[in-house]
Amino acid sequence: MKDKCFFSIFYWFLIVLLVLLQSPTVNGSNGRLKNGEIKLRVTVPIHGFPQFVYVVWDPSQQKYTVSGYCMDVFYAVVTRLPFNVSLHIVPSAVELNQVSRRHHAILKQMSTESEVVVGDFTIRANRSNYVDFTVPYTASGVKMVVPVQHGRDQNMWTFVKPFSWDLWLSIIIISTFIGLAILIMERNVSALPNQEGSPNQKKLCPATILWFPISQAILPERQVVVKSCSRFVLMVWLLLALVLMQSYTANLTSILTLDQLRPSFQNVNDLRRGGYYVGYQSGSYVYDVLIDQFKFDPSKLRPYSNITEYYDSLKLGSKNGGVAAIFDEVPYLKLYLKEYGSNYILAGPEYRNAGFGFAFPLNSNLTAYFSRGILNVIESGLMNEIEEKYFGKNEIGGEDSSAEISSAFLSLSFHSFAGLFIIAGISTLLALLISERFIWQTLILTALAFTQRYVPHFSNPVQDSTHGTVA
């Protein structure tokens, strides 16, 4: 009887334990379950860009209302959790002497004050020592934004820019090949028909192999070649030259006339060597990146708090109390370019990081649930709608072709005309084979004679059979 009672108690204990293990809770006293839902304390930063987190006190409801890109993503993730969540929003502000590292301060307070921190918090290795991050919901990285320079980059070698080096080399090769082919086909012509003067072969001497096709494209002459095959090759070459000249003229015109936008500073070394002042977002880890990774002098760094201050400082310039460039994470710079992008572009190298994520206390069970929720939001397409709402049609973490403008025109390459070169080469080779057919016919006859003389197997089979019958 006692054994049955013991097994019954043990059986119910296992059932209760299994139910508790499957229930979503967080470690410690942070998991509070009431009426089937989790009460979650959400800490949001007050300082920062309002486009990411915007906190407003609502006197009618006696509570804070929070909006912005990060909060919209958070709300979307909450709707995809497998359990109900009751949110309690708590704004957090750090003291002024801590503002240079406000994100670090908010995250360090988390273990005793909140269950989740939502905002533009970058996932970093040193921060993961005291909090757990979800998977990133947006990509990031540190770059610089600089003013653009309007103008035309022209020099004494501008005339070679319409074509790339491989296309110039291809033109030289095909010209040499065509000139050599015409020289071979016209070598036995003593003089032009119905024309007095020097022999034609003087005009087509080996010294003019390269010059002849080019001269015919620029200054065409009549009856320079006599044979039909030579005229066919020359016609093919003139067609190719016409296409090349038209393309060269069009591309050179665009280089000489169109306004080009190029960054005022190409890389970090230009800023360091010139001793220019640069800006960064106050309270951001970008300050450490500028000193440790980009090797800037701390005295040349100036902190700013919003994109309006970014614009004012860049407009003044480094010599007038402003800065020559702003360094920040790509999402903030994309936001800046959305407002003032007509005169500014992204430039320089990129210092990559993991991106933005939500922060939970160490070993929190909710981290995995919210990570899966983020993946569901991204895959559902809702993330694109949220990003378009705040940052336009281009994704915040992707490369924006309108924001980064290439300063160099693309030179036409061999690949653009590969088909024409192949047609010209094959046509020239076929014309050469037809014109000089006696050469390969002689080679074939010589090969057959050699075979019949030295290889008995290829001797006359009629004679072999006759000899065999007589025997």
mmCIF file of C-alpha atoms in Angstrom, residues 105-373:
data_model
loop_
_atom_site.group_PDB
_atom_site.id
_atom_site.type_symbol
_atom_site.label_atom_id
_atom_site.label_comp_id
_atom_site.label_asym_id
_atom_site.label_seq_id
_atom_site.Cartn_x
_atom_site.Cartn_y
_atom_site.Cartn_z
ATOM 1 C CA ALA A 105 25.191 52.043 -18.251
ATOM 2 C CA ILE A 106 21.636 51.047 -19.187
ATOM 3 C CA LEU A 107 22.619 47.461 -19.922
ATOM 4 C CA LYS A 108 24.583 47.101 -16.678
ATOM 5 C CA GLN A 109 21.558 48.236 -14.673
ATOM 6 C CA MET A 110 19.431 45.597 -16.306
ATOM 7 C CA SER A 111 20.134 42.626 -14.042
ATOM 8 C CA THR A 112 18.309 44.290 -11.136
ATOM 9 C CA GLU A 113 15.872 46.713 -12.789
ATOM 10 C CA SER A 114 14.322 45.180 -15.891
ATOM 11 C CA GLU A 115 13.688 42.068 -17.926
ATOM 12 C CA VAL A 116 14.359 43.406 -21.426
ATOM 13 C CA VAL A 117 16.037 46.479 -22.904
ATOM 14 C CA VAL A 118 14.719 47.709 -26.252
ATOM 15 C CA GLY A 119 16.428 50.345 -28.378
ATOM 16 C CA ASP A 120 19.278 50.968 -30.770
ATOM 17 C CA PHE A 121 21.650 48.731 -28.826
ATOM 18 C CA THR A 122 24.469 47.218 -30.858
ATOM 19 C CA ILE A 123 25.425 43.604 -30.136
ATOM 20 C CA ARG A 124 29.049 43.636 -28.945
ATOM 21 C CA ALA A 125 31.306 41.053 -27.340
ATOM 22 C CA ASN A 126 32.033 43.045 -24.160
ATOM 23 C CA ARG A 127 28.320 43.686 -23.591
ATOM 24 C CA SER A 128 27.504 39.990 -23.880
ATOM 25 C CA ASN A 129 29.443 39.425 -20.640
ATOM 26 C CA TYR A 130 26.577 40.838 -18.569
ATOM 27 C CA VAL A 131 23.490 40.492 -20.851
ATOM 28 C CA ASP A 132 22.119 38.063 -23.405
ATOM 29 C CA PHE A 133 21.274 39.426 -26.833
ATOM 30 C CA THR A 134 18.738 38.120 -29.283
ATOM 31 C CA VAL A 135 19.654 37.561 -32.904
ATOM 32 C CA PRO A 136 20.131 40.929 -34.691
ATOM 33 C CA TYR A 137 17.068 42.435 -36.316
ATOM 34 C CA THR A 138 19.086 44.796 -38.500
ATOM 35 C CA ALA A 139 22.626 44.798 -39.862
ATOM 36 C CA SER A 140 25.062 47.556 -38.998
ATOM 37 C CA GLY A 141 28.658 48.739 -39.247
ATOM 38 C CA VAL A 142 30.669 51.944 -38.858
ATOM 39 C CA LYS A 143 31.310 54.165 -41.884
ATOM 40 C CA MET A 144 31.764 57.860 -42.577
ATOM 41 C CA VAL A 145 29.631 60.391 -44.396
ATOM 42 C CA VAL A 146 31.352 63.319 -46.128
ATOM 43 C CA PRO A 147 30.305 66.194 -48.405
ATOM 44 C CA VAL A 148 30.342 65.571 -52.137
ATOM 45 C CA GLN A 149 32.384 67.522 -54.631
ATOM 46 C CA HIS A 150 30.758 68.576 -57.875
ATOM 47 C CA GLY A 151 32.882 68.800 -60.978
ATOM 48 C CA ARG A 152 34.674 66.903 -63.684
ATOM 49 C CA ASP A 153 37.805 64.889 -63.059
ATOM 50 C CA GLN A 154 39.773 65.711 -66.203
ATOM 51 C CA ASN A 155 43.472 65.381 -66.955
ATOM 52 C CA MET A 156 45.807 64.866 -69.897
ATOM 53 C CA TRP A 157 44.876 61.168 -70.107
ATOM 54 C CA THR A 158 41.114 61.628 -70.090
ATOM 55 C CA PHE A 159 40.910 60.585 -73.753
ATOM 56 C CA VAL A 160 41.833 56.962 -72.881
ATOM 57 C CA LYS A 161 39.170 56.576 -70.172
ATOM 58 C CA PRO A 162 36.234 55.652 -72.445
ATOM 59 C CA PHE A 163 37.852 52.251 -73.100
ATOM 60 C CA SER A 164 39.400 49.943 -70.528
ATOM 61 C CA TRP A 165 42.919 48.619 -70.989
ATOM 62 C CA ASP A 166 41.723 45.196 -72.123
ATOM 63 C CA LEU A 167 39.582 46.774 -74.846
ATOM 64 C CA TRP A 168 42.483 48.906 -76.096
ATOM 65 C CA LEU A 169 44.661 45.792 -76.188
ATOM 66 C CA SER A 170 41.966 43.875 -78.057
ATOM 67 C CA ILE A 171 41.723 46.639 -80.682
ATOM 68 C CA ILE A 172 45.483 46.474 -81.254
ATOM 69 C CA ILE A 173 45.382 42.678 -81.583
ATOM 70 C CA ILE A 174 42.444 42.577 -84.000
ATOM 71 C CA SER A 175 43.957 45.410 -86.075
ATOM 72 C CA THR A 176 47.242 43.536 -86.352
ATOM 73 C CA PHE A 177 45.465 40.322 -87.274
ATOM 74 C CA ILE A 178 43.358 41.978 -89.993
ATOM 75 C CA GLY A 179 46.354 43.890 -91.369
ATOM 76 C CA LEU A 180 48.405 40.693 -91.519
ATOM 77 C CA ALA A 181 45.556 38.803 -93.211
ATOM 78 C CA ILE A 182 45.134 41.498 -95.893
ATOM 79 C CA LEU A 183 48.909 41.607 -96.445
ATOM 80 C CA ILE A 184 48.948 37.838 -97.053
ATOM 81 C CA MET A 185 45.985 37.944 -99.405
ATOM 82 C CA GLU A 186 47.311 40.949 -101.388
ATOM 83 C CA ARG A 187 50.965 39.964 -101.504
ATOM 84 C CA ASN A 188 50.879 38.762 -105.134
ATOM 85 C CA VAL A 189 49.041 41.813 -106.511
ATOM 86 C CA SER A 190 51.539 43.913 -108.476
ATOM 87 C CA ALA A 191 49.446 47.033 -109.038
ATOM 88 C CA LEU A 192 45.950 48.339 -108.641
ATOM 89 C CA PRO A 193 43.705 47.922 -111.662
ATOM 90 C CA ASN A 194 43.109 51.016 -113.782
ATOM 91 C CA GLN A 195 45.552 52.991 -111.646
ATOM 92 C CA GLU A 196 49.091 54.082 -112.286
ATOM 93 C CA GLY A 197 51.663 54.384 -109.568
ATOM 94 C CA SER A 198 53.713 52.329 -107.195
ATOM 95 C CA PRO A 199 52.947 48.657 -106.677
ATOM 96 C CA ASN A 200 50.192 47.806 -104.204
ATOM 97 C CA GLN A 201 52.503 45.707 -102.100
ATOM 98 C CA LYS A 202 54.444 48.851 -101.173
ATOM 99 C CA LYS A 203 51.287 50.220 -99.643
ATOM 100 C CA LEU A 204 50.751 46.964 -97.736
ATOM 101 C CA CYS A 205 54.269 46.331 -96.539
ATOM 102 C CA PRO A 206 54.857 44.707 -93.123
ATOM 103 C CA ALA A 207 55.501 48.128 -91.543
ATOM 104 C CA THR A 208 51.891 49.128 -92.222
ATOM 105 C CA ILE A 209 50.197 45.984 -90.892
ATOM 106 C CA LEU A 210 48.805 47.767 -87.831
ATOM 107 C CA TRP A 211 48.382 51.171 -89.404
ATOM 108 C CA PHE A 212 46.479 49.997 -92.478
ATOM 109 C CA PRO A 213 43.193 48.874 -90.800
ATOM 110 C CA ILE A 214 43.140 51.953 -88.570
ATOM 111 C CA SER A 215 43.802 54.290 -91.510
ATOM 112 C CA GLN A 216 40.958 52.694 -93.459
ATOM 113 C CA ALA A 217 38.583 53.276 -90.542
ATOM 114 C CA ILE A 218 39.548 56.947 -90.213
ATOM 115 C CA LEU A 219 40.409 57.917 -93.822
ATOM 116 C CA PRO A 220 38.894 55.286 -96.119
ATOM 117 C CA GLU A 221 40.359 55.058 -99.630
ATOM 118 C CA ARG A 222 38.949 53.486 -102.744
ATOM 119 C CA GLN A 223 40.423 50.423 -104.379
ATOM 120 C CA VAL A 224 43.159 49.944 -101.789
ATOM 121 C CA VAL A 225 42.641 46.194 -102.004
ATOM 122 C CA VAL A 226 41.935 44.157 -105.121
ATOM 123 C CA LYS A 227 40.796 40.689 -104.109
ATOM 124 C CA SER A 228 37.193 40.054 -103.129
ATOM 125 C CA CYS A 229 38.224 38.279 -99.916
ATOM 126 C CA SER A 230 40.334 41.274 -98.910
ATOM 127 C CA ARG A 231 37.424 43.616 -99.531
ATOM 128 C CA PHE A 232 35.161 41.392 -97.432
ATOM 129 C CA VAL A 233 37.638 41.473 -94.529
ATOM 130 C CA LEU A 234 37.966 45.233 -94.858
ATOM 131 C CA MET A 235 34.169 45.612 -94.797
ATOM 132 C CA VAL A 236 33.919 43.569 -91.604
ATOM 133 C CA TRP A 237 36.662 45.639 -90.021
ATOM 134 C CA LEU A 238 34.967 48.923 -90.982
ATOM 135 C CA LEU A 239 31.735 47.700 -89.375
ATOM 136 C CA LEU A 240 33.586 46.883 -86.151
ATOM 137 C CA ALA A 241 35.458 50.198 -86.257
ATOM 138 C CA LEU A 242 32.202 52.123 -86.733
ATOM 139 C CA VAL A 243 30.674 50.587 -83.621
ATOM 140 C CA LEU A 244 33.847 51.213 -81.591
ATOM 141 C CA MET A 245 34.139 54.849 -82.717
ATOM 142 C CA GLN A 246 30.486 55.602 -81.925
ATOM 143 C CA SER A 247 30.814 54.026 -78.463
ATOM 144 C CA TYR A 248 34.071 55.862 -77.787
ATOM 145 C CA THR A 249 32.526 59.211 -78.769
ATOM 146 C CA ALA A 250 29.444 58.693 -76.594
ATOM 147 C CA ASN A 251 31.417 57.672 -73.503
ATOM 148 C CA LEU A 252 33.997 60.414 -73.903
ATOM 149 C CA THR A 253 31.201 62.993 -74.244
ATOM 150 C CA SER A 254 29.649 61.850 -70.970
ATOM 151 C CA ILE A 255 32.992 62.061 -69.200
ATOM 152 C CA LEU A 256 33.682 65.586 -70.444
ATOM 153 C CA THR A 257 30.210 67.069 -69.979
ATOM 154 C CA LEU A 258 28.273 65.328 -67.203
ATOM 155 C CA ASP A 259 28.636 66.518 -63.626
ATOM 156 C CA GLN A 260 30.415 63.987 -61.416
ATOM 157 C CA LEU A 261 29.810 63.524 -57.706
ATOM 158 C CA ARG A 262 32.768 62.280 -55.710
ATOM 159 C CA PRO A 263 33.531 62.272 -51.973
ATOM 160 C CA SER A 264 35.621 65.118 -50.627
ATOM 161 C CA PHE A 265 37.669 62.507 -48.703
ATOM 162 C CA GLN A 266 38.238 59.027 -50.062
ATOM 163 C CA ASN A 267 39.506 57.297 -46.904
ATOM 164 C CA VAL A 268 40.482 57.692 -43.273
ATOM 165 C CA ASN A 269 44.143 58.370 -44.074
ATOM 166 C CA ASP A 270 43.221 61.613 -45.853
ATOM 167 C CA LEU A 271 41.489 62.865 -42.730
ATOM 168 C CA ARG A 272 44.308 61.860 -40.389
ATOM 169 C CA ARG A 273 47.101 63.313 -42.526
ATOM 170 C CA GLY A 274 45.267 66.611 -42.940
ATOM 171 C CA GLY A 275 44.555 66.934 -39.216
ATOM 172 C CA TYR A 276 40.824 67.396 -39.815
ATOM 173 C CA TYR A 277 38.197 67.248 -37.090
ATOM 174 C CA VAL A 278 35.653 64.425 -37.338
ATOM 175 C CA GLY A 279 32.365 63.868 -35.531
ATOM 176 C CA TYR A 280 30.652 60.915 -33.911
ATOM 177 C CA GLN A 281 27.473 60.181 -31.968
ATOM 178 C CA SER A 282 27.856 60.994 -28.284
ATOM 179 C CA GLY A 283 27.411 57.989 -26.046
ATOM 180 C CA SER A 284 28.318 55.542 -28.820
ATOM 181 C CA TYR A 285 31.063 52.940 -28.955
ATOM 182 C CA VAL A 286 32.110 54.573 -32.240
ATOM 183 C CA TYR A 287 34.437 56.739 -30.123
ATOM 184 C CA ASP A 288 36.470 53.633 -29.248
ATOM 185 C CA VAL A 289 36.483 52.500 -32.886
ATOM 186 C CA LEU A 290 37.863 55.858 -34.034
ATOM 187 C CA ILE A 291 40.725 55.672 -31.544
ATOM 188 C CA ASP A 292 41.537 51.952 -31.528
ATOM 189 C CA GLN A 293 40.766 50.944 -35.116
ATOM 190 C CA PHE A 294 41.083 54.160 -37.174
ATOM 191 C CA LYS A 295 43.897 55.651 -35.015
ATOM 192 C CA PHE A 296 42.461 59.159 -34.672
ATOM 193 C CA ASP A 297 43.813 61.680 -32.180
ATOM 194 C CA PRO A 298 41.177 62.082 -29.413
ATOM 195 C CA SER A 299 41.600 65.853 -29.621
ATOM 196 C CA LYS A 300 40.260 65.725 -33.189
ATOM 197 C CA LEU A 301 36.965 64.064 -32.225
ATOM 198 C CA ARG A 302 33.761 66.026 -31.603
ATOM 199 C CA PRO A 303 30.546 64.456 -30.226
ATOM 200 C CA TYR A 304 27.050 65.241 -31.547
ATOM 201 C CA SER A 305 23.595 64.095 -30.502
ATOM 202 C CA ASN A 306 21.333 64.154 -33.581
ATOM 203 C CA ILE A 307 21.336 64.457 -37.355
ATOM 204 C CA THR A 308 20.654 68.196 -37.192
ATOM 205 C CA GLU A 309 23.948 68.700 -35.365
ATOM 206 C CA TYR A 310 25.582 66.414 -37.944
ATOM 207 C CA TYR A 311 24.332 68.655 -40.739
ATOM 208 C CA ASP A 312 25.358 71.917 -39.047
ATOM 209 C CA SER A 313 28.873 70.682 -38.280
ATOM 210 C CA LEU A 314 29.449 69.318 -41.781
ATOM 211 C CA LYS A 315 28.151 72.533 -43.285
ATOM 212 C CA LEU A 316 30.648 74.588 -41.251
ATOM 213 C CA GLY A 317 33.617 72.400 -42.097
ATOM 214 C CA SER A 318 36.659 71.477 -40.051
ATOM 215 C CA LYS A 319 38.315 74.905 -40.348
ATOM 216 C CA ASN A 320 35.246 76.823 -39.163
ATOM 217 C CA GLY A 321 34.436 74.949 -35.980
ATOM 218 C CA GLY A 322 32.719 71.985 -37.583
ATOM 219 C CA VAL A 323 33.987 68.666 -38.897
ATOM 220 C CA ALA A 324 35.106 67.241 -42.215
ATOM 221 C CA ALA A 325 33.339 63.879 -41.747
ATOM 222 C CA ILE A 326 30.859 62.130 -39.474
ATOM 223 C CA PHE A 327 31.542 58.570 -38.299
ATOM 224 C CA ASP A 328 28.594 56.515 -37.108
ATOM 225 C CA GLU A 329 26.826 53.216 -37.583
ATOM 226 C CA VAL A 330 25.267 52.692 -40.984
ATOM 227 C CA PRO A 331 21.599 52.865 -39.817
ATOM 228 C CA TYR A 332 22.132 56.382 -38.415
ATOM 229 C CA LEU A 333 23.990 57.483 -41.542
ATOM 230 C CA LYS A 334 21.228 56.092 -43.751
ATOM 231 C CA LEU A 335 18.803 58.170 -41.734
ATOM 232 C CA TYR A 336 21.002 61.233 -42.215
ATOM 233 C CA LEU A 337 21.290 60.669 -45.963
ATOM 234 C CA LYS A 338 17.507 60.349 -46.204
ATOM 235 C CA GLU A 339 17.230 63.917 -44.908
ATOM 236 C CA TYR A 340 20.328 65.591 -46.409
ATOM 237 C CA GLY A 341 21.604 63.069 -48.953
ATOM 238 C CA SER A 342 21.725 65.417 -51.943
ATOM 239 C CA ASN A 343 25.093 66.860 -50.907
ATOM 240 C CA TYR A 344 26.582 63.992 -48.868
ATOM 241 C CA ILE A 345 27.628 60.407 -49.558
ATOM 242 C CA LEU A 346 29.036 57.411 -47.691
ATOM 243 C CA ALA A 347 32.755 56.814 -48.145
ATOM 244 C CA GLY A 348 35.754 55.039 -46.689
ATOM 245 C CA PRO A 349 36.129 51.573 -45.128
ATOM 246 C CA GLU A 350 33.506 49.867 -43.004
ATOM 247 C CA TYR A 351 34.076 48.528 -39.482
ATOM 248 C CA ARG A 352 31.539 45.704 -39.228
ATOM 249 C CA ASN A 353 29.512 44.642 -36.210
ATOM 250 C CA ALA A 354 26.637 42.274 -35.509
ATOM 251 C CA GLY A 355 23.812 44.841 -35.606
ATOM 252 C CA PHE A 356 20.971 45.828 -33.251
ATOM 253 C CA GLY A 357 19.355 43.347 -30.866
ATOM 254 C CA PHE A 358 17.143 43.136 -27.761
ATOM 255 C CA ALA A 359 18.939 42.558 -24.441
ATOM 256 C CA PHE A 360 17.845 40.164 -21.654
ATOM 257 C CA PRO A 361 19.474 39.175 -18.354
ATOM 258 C CA LEU A 362 22.050 36.439 -18.549
ATOM 259 C CA ASN A 363 20.605 32.931 -18.970
ATOM 260 C CA SER A 364 17.107 34.263 -19.618
ATOM 261 C CA ASN A 365 14.688 31.749 -21.133
ATOM 262 C CA LEU A 366 12.935 34.535 -23.050
ATOM 263 C CA THR A 367 15.973 35.241 -25.255
ATOM 264 C CA ALA A 368 15.330 32.195 -27.420
ATOM 265 C CA TYR A 369 11.612 32.988 -27.781
ATOM 266 C CA PHE A 370 12.283 36.563 -28.895
ATOM 267 C CA SER A 371 15.050 35.432 -31.267
ATOM 268 C CA ARG A 372 12.618 33.086 -32.973
ATOM 269 C CA GLY A 373 10.075 35.905 -33.061
#
